Short mmCIF file of C-alpha atoms and ligand atoms in Angstrom, two decimals:
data_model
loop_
_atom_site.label_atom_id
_atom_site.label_comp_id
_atom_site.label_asym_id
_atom_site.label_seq_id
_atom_site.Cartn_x
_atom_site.Cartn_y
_atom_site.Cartn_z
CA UNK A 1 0.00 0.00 0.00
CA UNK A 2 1.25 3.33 -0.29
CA UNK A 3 2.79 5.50 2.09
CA UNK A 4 1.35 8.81 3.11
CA UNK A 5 3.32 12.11 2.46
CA UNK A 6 4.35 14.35 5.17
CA UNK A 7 4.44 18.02 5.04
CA UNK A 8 5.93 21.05 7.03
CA UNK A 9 8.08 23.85 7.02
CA UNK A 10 11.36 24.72 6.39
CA UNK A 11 14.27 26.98 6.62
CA UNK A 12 15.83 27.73 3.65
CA UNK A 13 19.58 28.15 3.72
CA UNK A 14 20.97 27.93 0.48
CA UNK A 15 20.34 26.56 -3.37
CA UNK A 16 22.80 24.97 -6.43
CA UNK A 17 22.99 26.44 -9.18
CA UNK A 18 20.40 25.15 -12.05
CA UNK A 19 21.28 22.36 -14.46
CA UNK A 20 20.38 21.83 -17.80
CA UNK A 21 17.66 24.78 -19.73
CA UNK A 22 16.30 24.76 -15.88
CA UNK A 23 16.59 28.61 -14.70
CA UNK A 24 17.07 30.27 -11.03
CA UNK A 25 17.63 27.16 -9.09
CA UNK A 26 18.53 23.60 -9.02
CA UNK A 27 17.93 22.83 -5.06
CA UNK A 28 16.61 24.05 -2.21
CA UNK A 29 19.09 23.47 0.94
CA UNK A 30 16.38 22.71 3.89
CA UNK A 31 17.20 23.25 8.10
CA UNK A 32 15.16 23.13 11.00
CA UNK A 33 15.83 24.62 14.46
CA UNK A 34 17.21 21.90 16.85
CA UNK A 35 18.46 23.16 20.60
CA UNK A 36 21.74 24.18 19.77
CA UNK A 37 20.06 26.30 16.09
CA UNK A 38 19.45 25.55 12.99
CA UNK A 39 20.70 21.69 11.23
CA UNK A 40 20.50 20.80 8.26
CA UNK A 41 17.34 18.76 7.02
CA UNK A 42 17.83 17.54 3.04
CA UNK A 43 17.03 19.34 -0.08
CA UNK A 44 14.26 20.05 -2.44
CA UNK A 45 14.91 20.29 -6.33
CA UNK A 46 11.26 19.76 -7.79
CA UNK A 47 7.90 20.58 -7.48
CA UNK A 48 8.71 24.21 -8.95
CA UNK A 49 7.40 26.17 -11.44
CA UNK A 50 8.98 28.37 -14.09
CA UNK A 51 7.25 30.95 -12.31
CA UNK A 52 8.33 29.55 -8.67
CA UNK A 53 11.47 29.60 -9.68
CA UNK A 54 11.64 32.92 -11.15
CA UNK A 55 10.35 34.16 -7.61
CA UNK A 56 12.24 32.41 -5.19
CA UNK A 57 15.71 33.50 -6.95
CA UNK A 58 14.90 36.79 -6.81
CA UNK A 59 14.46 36.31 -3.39
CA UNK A 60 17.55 34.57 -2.80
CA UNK A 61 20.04 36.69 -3.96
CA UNK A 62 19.86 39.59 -1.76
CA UNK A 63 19.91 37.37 1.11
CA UNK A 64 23.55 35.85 0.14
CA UNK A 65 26.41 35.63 2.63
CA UNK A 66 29.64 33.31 2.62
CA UNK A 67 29.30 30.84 5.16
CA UNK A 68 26.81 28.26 6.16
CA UNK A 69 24.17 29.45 8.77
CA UNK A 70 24.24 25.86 10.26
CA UNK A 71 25.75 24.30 13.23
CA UNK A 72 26.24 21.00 11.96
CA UNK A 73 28.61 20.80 9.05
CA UNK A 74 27.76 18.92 5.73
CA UNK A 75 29.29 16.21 3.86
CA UNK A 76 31.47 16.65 1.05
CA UNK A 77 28.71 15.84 -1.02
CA UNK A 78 25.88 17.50 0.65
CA UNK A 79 27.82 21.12 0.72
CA UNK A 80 29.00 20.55 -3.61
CA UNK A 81 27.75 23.76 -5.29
CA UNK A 82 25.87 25.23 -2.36
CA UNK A 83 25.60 29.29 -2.82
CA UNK A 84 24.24 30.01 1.39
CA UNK A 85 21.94 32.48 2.35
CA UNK A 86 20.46 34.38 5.28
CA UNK A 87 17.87 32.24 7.55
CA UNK A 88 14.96 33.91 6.42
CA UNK A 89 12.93 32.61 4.14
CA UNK A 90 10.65 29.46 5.07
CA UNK A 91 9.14 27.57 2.35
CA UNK A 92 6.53 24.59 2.77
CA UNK A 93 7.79 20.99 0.99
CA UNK A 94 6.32 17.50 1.47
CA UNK A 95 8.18 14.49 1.36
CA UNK A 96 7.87 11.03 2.12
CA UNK A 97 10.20 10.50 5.15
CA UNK A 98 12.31 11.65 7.69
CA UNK A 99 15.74 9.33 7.58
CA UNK A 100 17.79 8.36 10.50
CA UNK A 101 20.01 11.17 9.51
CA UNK A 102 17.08 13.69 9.85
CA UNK A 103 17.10 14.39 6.22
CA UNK A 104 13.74 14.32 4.11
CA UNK A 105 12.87 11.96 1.73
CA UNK A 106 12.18 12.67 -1.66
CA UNK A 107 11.38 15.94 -1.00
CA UNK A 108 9.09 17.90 -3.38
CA UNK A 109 8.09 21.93 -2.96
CA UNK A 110 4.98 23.01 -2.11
CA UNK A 111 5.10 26.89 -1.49
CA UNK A 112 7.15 29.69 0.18
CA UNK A 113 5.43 30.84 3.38
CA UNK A 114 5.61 34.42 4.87
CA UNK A 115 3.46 33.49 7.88
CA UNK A 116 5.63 31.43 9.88
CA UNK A 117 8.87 32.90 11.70
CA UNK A 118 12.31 31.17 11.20
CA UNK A 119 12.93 30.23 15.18
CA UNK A 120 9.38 28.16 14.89
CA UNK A 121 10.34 25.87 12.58
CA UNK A 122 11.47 22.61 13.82
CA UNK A 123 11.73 18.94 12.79
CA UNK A 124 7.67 18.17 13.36
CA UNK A 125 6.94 14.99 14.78
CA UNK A 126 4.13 13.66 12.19
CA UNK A 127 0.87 13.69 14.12
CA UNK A 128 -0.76 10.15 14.19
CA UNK A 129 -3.41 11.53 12.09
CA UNK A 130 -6.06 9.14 10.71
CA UNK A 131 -4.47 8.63 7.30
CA UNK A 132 -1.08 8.26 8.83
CA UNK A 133 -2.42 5.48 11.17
CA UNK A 134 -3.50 3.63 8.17
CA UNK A 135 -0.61 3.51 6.23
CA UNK A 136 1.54 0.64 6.79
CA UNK A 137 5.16 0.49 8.02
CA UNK A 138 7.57 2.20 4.87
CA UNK A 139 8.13 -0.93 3.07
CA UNK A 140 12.34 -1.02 3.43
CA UNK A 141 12.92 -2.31 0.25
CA UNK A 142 14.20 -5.23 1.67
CA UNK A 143 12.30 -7.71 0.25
CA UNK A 144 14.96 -9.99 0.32
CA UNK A 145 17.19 -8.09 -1.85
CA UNK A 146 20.47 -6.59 -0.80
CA UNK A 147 20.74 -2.76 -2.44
CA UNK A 148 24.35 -2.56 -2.61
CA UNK A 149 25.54 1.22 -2.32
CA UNK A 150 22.56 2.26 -0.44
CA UNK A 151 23.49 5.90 -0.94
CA UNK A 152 25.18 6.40 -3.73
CA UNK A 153 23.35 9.38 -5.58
CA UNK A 154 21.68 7.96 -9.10
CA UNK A 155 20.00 11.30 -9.94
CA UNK A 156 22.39 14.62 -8.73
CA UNK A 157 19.26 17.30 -9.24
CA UNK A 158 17.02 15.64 -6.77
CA UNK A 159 19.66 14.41 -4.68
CA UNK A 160 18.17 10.60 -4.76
CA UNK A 161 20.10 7.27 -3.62
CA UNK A 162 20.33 4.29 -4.85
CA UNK A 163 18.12 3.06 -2.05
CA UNK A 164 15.67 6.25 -2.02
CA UNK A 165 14.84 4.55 -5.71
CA UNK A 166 14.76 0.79 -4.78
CA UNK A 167 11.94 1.72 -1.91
CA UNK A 168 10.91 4.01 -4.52
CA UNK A 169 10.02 1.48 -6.84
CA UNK A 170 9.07 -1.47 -4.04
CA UNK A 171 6.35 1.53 -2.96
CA UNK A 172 4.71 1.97 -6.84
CA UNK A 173 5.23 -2.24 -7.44
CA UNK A 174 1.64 -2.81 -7.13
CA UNK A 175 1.34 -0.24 -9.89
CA UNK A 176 3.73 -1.17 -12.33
CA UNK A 177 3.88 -4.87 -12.28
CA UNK A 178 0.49 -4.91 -14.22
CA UNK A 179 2.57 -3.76 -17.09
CA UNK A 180 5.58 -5.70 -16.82
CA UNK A 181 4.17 -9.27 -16.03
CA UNK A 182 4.15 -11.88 -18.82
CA UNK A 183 6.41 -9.39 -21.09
CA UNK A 184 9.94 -9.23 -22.26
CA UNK A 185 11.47 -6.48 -20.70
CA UNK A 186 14.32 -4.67 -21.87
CA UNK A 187 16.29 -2.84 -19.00
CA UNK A 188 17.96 0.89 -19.04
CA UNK A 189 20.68 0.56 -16.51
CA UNK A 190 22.67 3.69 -15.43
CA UNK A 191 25.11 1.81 -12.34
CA UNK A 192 26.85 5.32 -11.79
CA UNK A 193 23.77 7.13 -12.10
CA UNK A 194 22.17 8.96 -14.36
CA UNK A 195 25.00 10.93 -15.70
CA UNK A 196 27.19 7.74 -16.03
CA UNK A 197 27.59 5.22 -18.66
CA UNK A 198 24.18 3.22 -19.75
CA UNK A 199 23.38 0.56 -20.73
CA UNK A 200 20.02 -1.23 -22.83
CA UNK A 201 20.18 -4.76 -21.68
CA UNK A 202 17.51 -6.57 -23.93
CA UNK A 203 18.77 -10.52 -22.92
CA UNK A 204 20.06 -12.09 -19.90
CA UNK A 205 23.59 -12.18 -20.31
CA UNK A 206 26.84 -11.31 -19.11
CA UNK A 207 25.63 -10.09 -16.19
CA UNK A 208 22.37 -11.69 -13.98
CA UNK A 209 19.76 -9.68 -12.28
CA UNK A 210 18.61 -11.53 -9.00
CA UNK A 211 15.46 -12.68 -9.46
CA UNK A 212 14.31 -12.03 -12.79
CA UNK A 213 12.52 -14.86 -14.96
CA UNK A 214 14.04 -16.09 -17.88
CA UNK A 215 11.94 -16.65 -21.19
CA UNK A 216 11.87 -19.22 -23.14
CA UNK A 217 15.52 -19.80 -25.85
CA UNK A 218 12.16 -19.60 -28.83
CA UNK A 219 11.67 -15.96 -28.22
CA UNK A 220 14.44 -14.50 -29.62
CA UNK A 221 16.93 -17.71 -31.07
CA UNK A 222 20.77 -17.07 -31.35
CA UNK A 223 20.46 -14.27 -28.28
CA UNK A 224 20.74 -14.71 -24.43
CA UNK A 225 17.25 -15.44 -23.35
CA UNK A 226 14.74 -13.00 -23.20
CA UNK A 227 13.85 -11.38 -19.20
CA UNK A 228 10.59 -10.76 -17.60
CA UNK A 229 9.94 -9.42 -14.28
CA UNK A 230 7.28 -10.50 -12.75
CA UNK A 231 7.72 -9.95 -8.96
CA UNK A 232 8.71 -6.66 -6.75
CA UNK A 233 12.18 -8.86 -5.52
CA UNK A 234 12.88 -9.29 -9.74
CA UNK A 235 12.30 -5.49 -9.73
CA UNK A 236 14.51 -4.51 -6.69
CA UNK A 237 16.93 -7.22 -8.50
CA UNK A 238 16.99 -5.17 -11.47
CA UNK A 239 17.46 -2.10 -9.55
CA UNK A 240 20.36 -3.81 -7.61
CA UNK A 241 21.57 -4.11 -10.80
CA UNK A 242 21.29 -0.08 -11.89
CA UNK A 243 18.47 -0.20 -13.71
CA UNK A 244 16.73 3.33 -13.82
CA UNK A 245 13.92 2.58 -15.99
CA UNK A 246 12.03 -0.66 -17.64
CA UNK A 247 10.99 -1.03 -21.50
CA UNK A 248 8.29 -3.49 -22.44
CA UNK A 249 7.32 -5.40 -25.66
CA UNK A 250 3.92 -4.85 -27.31
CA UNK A 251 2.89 -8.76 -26.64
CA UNK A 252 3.09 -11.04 -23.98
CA UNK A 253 5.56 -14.01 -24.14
CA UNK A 254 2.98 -16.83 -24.31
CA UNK A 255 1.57 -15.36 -27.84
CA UNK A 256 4.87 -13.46 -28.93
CA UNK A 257 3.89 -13.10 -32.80
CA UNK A 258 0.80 -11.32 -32.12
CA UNK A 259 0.95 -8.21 -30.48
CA UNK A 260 -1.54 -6.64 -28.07
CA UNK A 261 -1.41 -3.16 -28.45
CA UNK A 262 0.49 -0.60 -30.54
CA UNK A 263 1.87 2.72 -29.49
CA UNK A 264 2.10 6.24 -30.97
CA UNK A 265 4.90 7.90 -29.87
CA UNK A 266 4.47 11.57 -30.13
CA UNK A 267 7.56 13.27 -30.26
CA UNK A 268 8.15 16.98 -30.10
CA UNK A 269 10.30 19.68 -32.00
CA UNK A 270 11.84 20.53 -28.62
CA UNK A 271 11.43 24.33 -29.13
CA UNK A 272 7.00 23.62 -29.59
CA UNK A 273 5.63 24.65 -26.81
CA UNK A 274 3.42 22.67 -24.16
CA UNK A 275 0.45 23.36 -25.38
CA UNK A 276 0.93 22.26 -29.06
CA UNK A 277 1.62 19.29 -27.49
CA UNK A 278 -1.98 18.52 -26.27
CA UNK A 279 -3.39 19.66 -28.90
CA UNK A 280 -1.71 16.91 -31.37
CA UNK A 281 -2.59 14.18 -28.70
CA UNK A 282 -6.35 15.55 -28.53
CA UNK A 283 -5.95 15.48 -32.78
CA UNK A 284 -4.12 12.28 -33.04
CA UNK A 285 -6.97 10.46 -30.07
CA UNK A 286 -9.75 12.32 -32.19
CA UNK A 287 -8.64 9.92 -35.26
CA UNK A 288 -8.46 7.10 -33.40
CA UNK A 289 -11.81 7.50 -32.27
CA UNK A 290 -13.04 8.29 -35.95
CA UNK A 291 -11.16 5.21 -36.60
CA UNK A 292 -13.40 3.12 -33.93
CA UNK A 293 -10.72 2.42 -31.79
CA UNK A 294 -9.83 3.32 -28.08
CA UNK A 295 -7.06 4.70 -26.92
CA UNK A 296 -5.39 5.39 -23.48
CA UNK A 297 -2.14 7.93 -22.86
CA UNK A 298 0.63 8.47 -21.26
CA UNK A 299 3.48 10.60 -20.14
CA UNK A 300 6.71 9.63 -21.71
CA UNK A 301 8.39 10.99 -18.56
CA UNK A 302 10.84 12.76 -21.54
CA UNK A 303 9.33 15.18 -23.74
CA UNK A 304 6.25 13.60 -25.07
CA UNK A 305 3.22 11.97 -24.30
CA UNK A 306 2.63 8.10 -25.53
CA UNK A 307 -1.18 6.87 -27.18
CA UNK A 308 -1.05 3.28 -26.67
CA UNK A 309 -3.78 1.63 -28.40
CA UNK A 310 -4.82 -2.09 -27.34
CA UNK A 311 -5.38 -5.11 -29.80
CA UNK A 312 -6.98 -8.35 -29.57
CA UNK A 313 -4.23 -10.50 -29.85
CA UNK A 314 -4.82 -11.97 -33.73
CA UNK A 315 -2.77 -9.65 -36.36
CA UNK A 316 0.85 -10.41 -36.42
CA UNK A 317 3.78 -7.65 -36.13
CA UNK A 318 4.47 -6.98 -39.58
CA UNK A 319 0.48 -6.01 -39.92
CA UNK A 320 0.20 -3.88 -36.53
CA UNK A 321 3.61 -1.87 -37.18
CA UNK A 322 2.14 -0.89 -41.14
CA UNK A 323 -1.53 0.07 -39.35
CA UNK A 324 0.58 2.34 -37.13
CA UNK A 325 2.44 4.08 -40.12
CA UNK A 326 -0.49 4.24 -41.90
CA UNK A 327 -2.13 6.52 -39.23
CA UNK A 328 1.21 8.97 -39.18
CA UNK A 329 1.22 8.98 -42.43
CA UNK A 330 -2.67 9.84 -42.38
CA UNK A 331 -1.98 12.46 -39.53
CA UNK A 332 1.11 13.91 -41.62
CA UNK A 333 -1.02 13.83 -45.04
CA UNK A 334 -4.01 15.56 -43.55
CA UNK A 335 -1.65 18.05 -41.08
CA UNK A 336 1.36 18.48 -42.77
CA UNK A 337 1.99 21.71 -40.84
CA UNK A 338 2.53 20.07 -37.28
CA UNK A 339 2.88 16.17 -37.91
CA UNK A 340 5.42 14.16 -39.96
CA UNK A 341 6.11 10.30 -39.69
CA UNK A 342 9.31 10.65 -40.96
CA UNK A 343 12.00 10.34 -38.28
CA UNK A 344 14.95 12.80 -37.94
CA UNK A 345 14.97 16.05 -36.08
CA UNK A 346 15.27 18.20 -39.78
CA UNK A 347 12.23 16.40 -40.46
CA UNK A 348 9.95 17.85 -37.51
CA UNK A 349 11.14 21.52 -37.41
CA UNK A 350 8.11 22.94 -35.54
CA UNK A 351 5.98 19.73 -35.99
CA UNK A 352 5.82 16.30 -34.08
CA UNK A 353 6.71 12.93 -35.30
CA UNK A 354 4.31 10.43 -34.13
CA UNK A 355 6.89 8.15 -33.76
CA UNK A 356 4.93 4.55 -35.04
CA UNK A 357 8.46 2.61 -35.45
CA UNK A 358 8.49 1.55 -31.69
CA UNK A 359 5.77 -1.08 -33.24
CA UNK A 360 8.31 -4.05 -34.79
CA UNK A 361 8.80 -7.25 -33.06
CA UNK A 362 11.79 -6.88 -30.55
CA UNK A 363 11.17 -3.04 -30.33
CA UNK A 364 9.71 -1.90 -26.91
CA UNK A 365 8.30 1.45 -25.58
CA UNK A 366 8.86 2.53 -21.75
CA UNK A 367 6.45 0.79 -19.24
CA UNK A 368 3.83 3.15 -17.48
CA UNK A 369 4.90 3.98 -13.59
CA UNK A 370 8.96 2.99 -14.68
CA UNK A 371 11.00 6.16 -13.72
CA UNK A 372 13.01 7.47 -16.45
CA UNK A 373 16.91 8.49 -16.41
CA UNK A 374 16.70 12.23 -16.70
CA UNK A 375 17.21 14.83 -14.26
CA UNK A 376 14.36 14.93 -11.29
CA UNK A 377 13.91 11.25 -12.23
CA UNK A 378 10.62 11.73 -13.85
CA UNK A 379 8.18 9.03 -14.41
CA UNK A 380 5.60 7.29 -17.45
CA UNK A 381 2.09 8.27 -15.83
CA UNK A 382 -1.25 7.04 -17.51
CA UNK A 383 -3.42 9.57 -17.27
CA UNK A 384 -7.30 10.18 -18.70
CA UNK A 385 -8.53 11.88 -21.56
CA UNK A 386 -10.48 14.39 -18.63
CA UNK A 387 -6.83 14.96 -17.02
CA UNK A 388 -5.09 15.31 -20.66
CA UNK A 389 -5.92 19.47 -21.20
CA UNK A 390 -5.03 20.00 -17.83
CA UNK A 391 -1.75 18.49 -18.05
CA UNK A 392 1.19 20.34 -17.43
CA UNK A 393 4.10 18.50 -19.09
CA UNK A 394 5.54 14.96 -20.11
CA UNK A 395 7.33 15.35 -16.77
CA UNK A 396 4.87 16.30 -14.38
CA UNK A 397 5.26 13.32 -12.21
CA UNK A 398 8.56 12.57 -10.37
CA UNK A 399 10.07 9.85 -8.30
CA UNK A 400 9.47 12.98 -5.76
CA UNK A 401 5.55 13.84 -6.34
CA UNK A 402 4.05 10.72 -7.38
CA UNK A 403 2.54 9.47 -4.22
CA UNK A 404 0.65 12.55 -4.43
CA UNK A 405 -1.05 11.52 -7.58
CA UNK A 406 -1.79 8.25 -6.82
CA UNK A 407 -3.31 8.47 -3.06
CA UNK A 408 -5.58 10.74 -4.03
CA UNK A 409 -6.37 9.10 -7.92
CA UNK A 410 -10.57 7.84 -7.39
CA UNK A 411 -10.51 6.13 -10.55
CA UNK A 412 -8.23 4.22 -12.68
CA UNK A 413 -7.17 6.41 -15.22
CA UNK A 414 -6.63 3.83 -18.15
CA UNK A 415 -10.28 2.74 -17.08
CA UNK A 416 -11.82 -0.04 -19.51
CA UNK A 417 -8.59 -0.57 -20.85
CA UNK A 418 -9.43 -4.15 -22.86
CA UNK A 419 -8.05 -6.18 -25.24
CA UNK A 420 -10.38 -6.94 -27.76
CA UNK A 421 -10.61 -4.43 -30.84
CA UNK A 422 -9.70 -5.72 -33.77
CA UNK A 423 -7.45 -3.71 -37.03
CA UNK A 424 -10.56 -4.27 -39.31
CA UNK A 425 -10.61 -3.82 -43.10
CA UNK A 426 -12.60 -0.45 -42.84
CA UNK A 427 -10.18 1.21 -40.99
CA UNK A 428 -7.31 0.35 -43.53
CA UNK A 429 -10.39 1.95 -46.02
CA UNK A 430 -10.40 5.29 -44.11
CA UNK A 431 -6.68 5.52 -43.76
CA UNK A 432 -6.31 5.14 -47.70
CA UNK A 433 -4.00 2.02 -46.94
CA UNK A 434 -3.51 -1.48 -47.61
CA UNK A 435 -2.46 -4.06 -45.18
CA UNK A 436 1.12 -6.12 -46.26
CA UNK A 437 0.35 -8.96 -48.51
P1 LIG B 1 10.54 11.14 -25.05
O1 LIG B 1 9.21 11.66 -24.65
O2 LIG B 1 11.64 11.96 -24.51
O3 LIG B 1 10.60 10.94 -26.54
P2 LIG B 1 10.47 8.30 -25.10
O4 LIG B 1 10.36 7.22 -24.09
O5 LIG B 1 9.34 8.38 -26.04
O6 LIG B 1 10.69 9.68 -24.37
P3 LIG B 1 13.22 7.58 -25.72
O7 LIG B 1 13.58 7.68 -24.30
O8 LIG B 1 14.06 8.34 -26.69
O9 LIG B 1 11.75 8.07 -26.01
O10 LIG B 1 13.21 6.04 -26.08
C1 LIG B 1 13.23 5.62 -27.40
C2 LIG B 1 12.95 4.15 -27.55
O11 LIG B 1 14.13 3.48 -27.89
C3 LIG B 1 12.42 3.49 -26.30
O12 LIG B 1 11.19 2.92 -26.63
C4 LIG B 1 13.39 2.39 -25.94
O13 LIG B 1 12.69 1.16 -25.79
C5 LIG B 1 14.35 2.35 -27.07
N1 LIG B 1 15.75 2.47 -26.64
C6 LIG B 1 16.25 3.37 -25.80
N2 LIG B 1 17.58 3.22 -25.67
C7 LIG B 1 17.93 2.20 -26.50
C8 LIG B 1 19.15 1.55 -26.84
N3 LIG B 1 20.30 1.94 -26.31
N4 LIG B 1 19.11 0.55 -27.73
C9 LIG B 1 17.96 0.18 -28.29
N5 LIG B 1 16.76 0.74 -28.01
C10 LIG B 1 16.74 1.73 -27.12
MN1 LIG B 2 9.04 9.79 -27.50
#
């Protein structure tokens, strides 16, 4: 079940400097009063907006000074990049827990607050509320699986460990093994973090991840064997292991030739803005549904959002991947101006690529709920077609702000999802296609 978030005040006592097109900020440094004054209590990188961030750095800077206002010192690691400021400003954050260091969990901003002095803000011993009662003990990500280098940092904007993303992903497991069970997976692994060397493991080879299930040699002959995970310990395995983020076929193993769903990948100009965005995944569900066929999206977690349309399991790859260029290539036809299906970044200067290649046998698109390698650690979110115009960006969701989502979600957003429309000869009529001999 999943854990409650906790929220309260803090200090503010310094920032990093922003990475990446990011402005203002990167972090937050966080303190609370103890006895003896103020100690340090963890950092906060997301949960900002441009407009948050705008604000609070303009706050900042007048209130710089050389030295750290704390009286404990920092690790090596924990003072890297810091810029320290006066003890004045108090902002509100949630998180998920308080460690045996006294640092917060991933941490995530909520908003600056003016009402509450400095001195009366203190490490706040979470009141055994109702909700709080309910949730169960933080699962340690245990589970029978030794995380080797606990705390080594995978992700350097939000400040997460190697551990903070194991429980991480033993806390959404109930989520995400829905769409990893009876799949080949193929694994992103990033051992040094997300800044280090990666590494897309598609077979069991070389190098074993505890727990995971092996597929059968027939899959995929001459290769390794094909994985599957199908279990949280195969998942913390996989994590032991570096992964960052999990990649799914479009069929399940036991009827590998025919696939049960296809994906358009929409895929941005970088420069577009937000809003065209929407509007192509509003266009793009709006021929679906001419079409007769049901979709359900997605947040890449990257840059785009992903329409993943489910199949009865009876065409084979070769027809599925063609019906899926046949659409981009219907979308591009009828809207040259802001789609193309031809890959390339010349090709979709101020447009979006609905991205149909992701379709072949072997290929795989990123599983909803896996976290994605990218700074903040942003993760694949289903969301509804009544959430889609409100949505604020492929990376809305982090490893940081998730919870939030999800423990307060009423209904599944990927409702009726079902696998039992069919590619029917009409459809191929109204796309002005053919299927492949
Ligand atoms: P975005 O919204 O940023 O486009 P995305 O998930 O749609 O995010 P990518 O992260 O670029 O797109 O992933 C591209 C696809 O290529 C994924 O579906 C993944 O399965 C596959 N892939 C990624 N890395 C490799 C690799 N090294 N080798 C083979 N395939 C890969
Ligand atoms: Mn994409």
């Amino acid at each position: 079940k999943l854990k409650c978030r906790l929220r309260q005040e803090f200090v503010i006592v310094g920032y990093t400097r922003p990475q990446g097109s990011r402005t203002g900020f990167g972090a937050l440094l966080l303190a609370v009063n103890d006895d003896n004054g103020l100690v340090y209590a963890g950092r906060v990188g997301t949960g900002f907006d441009q407009h948050a961030l705008k604000a609070i750095y303009a706050q900042l800077t007048p209130l710089a000074r050389k030295t750290s206002p704390l009286q404990n010192s920092l690790t090596n690691s924990q003072a890297r990049g810091v810029h320290w400021v006066e003890p004045e400003l108090v902002g509100e954050v949630n998180f998920a827990e308080w460690t045996r260091e006294g640092v917060v969990r991933q941490a995530s901003f909520v908003a600056m607050r003016s009402d509450k002095p400095v001195a009366q803000i203190i490490h706040e011993q979470p009141r055994a509320a109702k909700s709080l009662k309910q949730a169960s003990v933080p699962k340690k990500a245990g589970n029978g699986v030794n995380i080797t280098h606990p705390d080594r940092v995978i992700d350097p904007r939000s400040g997460t460990q190697k551990q903070q993303l194991a429980d991480f992903y033993a806390s959404i497991s109930e989520w995400l093994l829905p769409f990893l069970r009876h799949r080949p997976v193929s694994l992103l692994r990033a051992p040094d973090g997300i800044e280090g060397e990666q590494f897309f493991q598609k077979h069991a080879e070389r190098l074993a991840i505890p727990h995971i299930k092996q597929l059968d040699q027939n899959l995929d002959p001459g290769h390794a064997r094909l994985m599957e995970i199908d279990t949280t310990k195969a998942l913390l395995g996989a994590v032991q292991m570096g992964t960052i983020e999990l990649h799914t076929w479009g069929a399940t193993a036991d009827k590998i030739e025919t696939p049960d769903r296809f994906v358009l990948d929409l895929d941005p100009d970088p420069a577009l803005p937000w809003k065209s965005m929407l509007e192509a995944a509003q266009l793009t569900l709006s021929v679906l549904d001419e079409l007769g066929l049901e979709a359900f999206v997605k947040t890449s977690g990257g840059k785009g959002l992903h329409v993943v349309i489910p199949l009865a399991r009876r065409d084979g790859w070769e027809t599925v991947k063609a019906f899926a260029k046949a659409i981009a290539q219907f979308m591009a036809q009828q809207l040259p101006e802001r789609f193309t299906a031809t890959s390339g970044p010349k090709n979709r200067i101020g447009k979006i690529f609905i991205d149909y290649l992701r379709n072949a046998r072997g290929a795989s698109t990123v599983a909803a709920y896996s976290v994605r390698a990218r700074p903040g650690l942003p993760v694949s979110v289903p969301v509804s077609k009544d959430e889609l115009n409100g949505l604020r960006g492929a990376q809305q969701w982090t490893v940081a702000n998730l919870h939030e989502r999800l423990s307060t979600l009423k209904d599944d957003p990927w409702a009726g999802y079902a696998n039992r429309q069919k590619i029917s000869k009409k459809m191929w009529g109204k796309l002005g296609a053919q299927p492949p001999q």
